[in-house]
């Protein structure tokens, strides 16, 4: 192999590709999944702070 020939450069060692994410629902990881709230959970999910209520009532 001639190092001075750009067409014969040694193949760079590429790092191993990370495992592809599985298609569909990923398994629940206890380290990343949100833990259940302590106490009685709300009957319906709370809207994120900043979003207006979907009921249409305007809080004043």
mmCIF file with all atom_site columns, C-alpha atoms in Angstrom, residues 2-10:
data_model
loop_
_atom_site.group_PDB
_atom_site.id
_atom_site.type_symbol
_atom_site.label_atom_id
_atom_site.label_alt_id
_atom_site.label_comp_id
_atom_site.label_asym_id
_atom_site.label_entity_id
_atom_site.label_seq_id
_atom_site.pdbx_PDB_ins_code
_atom_site.Cartn_x
_atom_site.Cartn_y
_atom_site.Cartn_z
_atom_site.occupancy
_atom_site.B_iso_or_equiv
_atom_site.pdbx_formal_charge
_atom_site.auth_seq_id
_atom_site.auth_comp_id
_atom_site.auth_asym_id
_atom_site.auth_atom_id
_atom_site.pdbx_PDB_model_num
ATOM 1 C CA . UNK A 1 2  ? 1.362  3.381 -0.993 1.00 0.00 ? 2  UNK A CA 1
ATOM 2 C CA . UNK A 1 3  ? 0.582  5.932 1.746  1.00 0.00 ? 3  UNK A CA 1
ATOM 3 C CA . UNK A 1 4  ? 1.248  8.819 -0.654 1.00 0.00 ? 4  UNK A CA 1
ATOM 4 C CA . UNK A 1 5  ? -1.590 7.691 -2.933 1.00 0.00 ? 5  UNK A CA 1
ATOM 5 C CA . UNK A 1 6  ? -4.861 9.279 -1.741 1.00 0.00 ? 6  UNK A CA 1
ATOM 6 C CA . UNK A 1 7  ? -6.836 6.513 -3.474 1.00 0.00 ? 7  UNK A CA 1
ATOM 7 C CA . UNK A 1 8  ? -5.252 3.901 -1.194 1.00 0.00 ? 8  UNK A CA 1
ATOM 8 C CA . UNK A 1 9  ? -5.769 5.508 2.203  1.00 0.00 ? 9  UNK A CA 1
ATOM 9 C CA . UNK A 1 10 ? -6.310 2.997 5.016  1.00 0.00 ? 10 UNK A CA 1
#
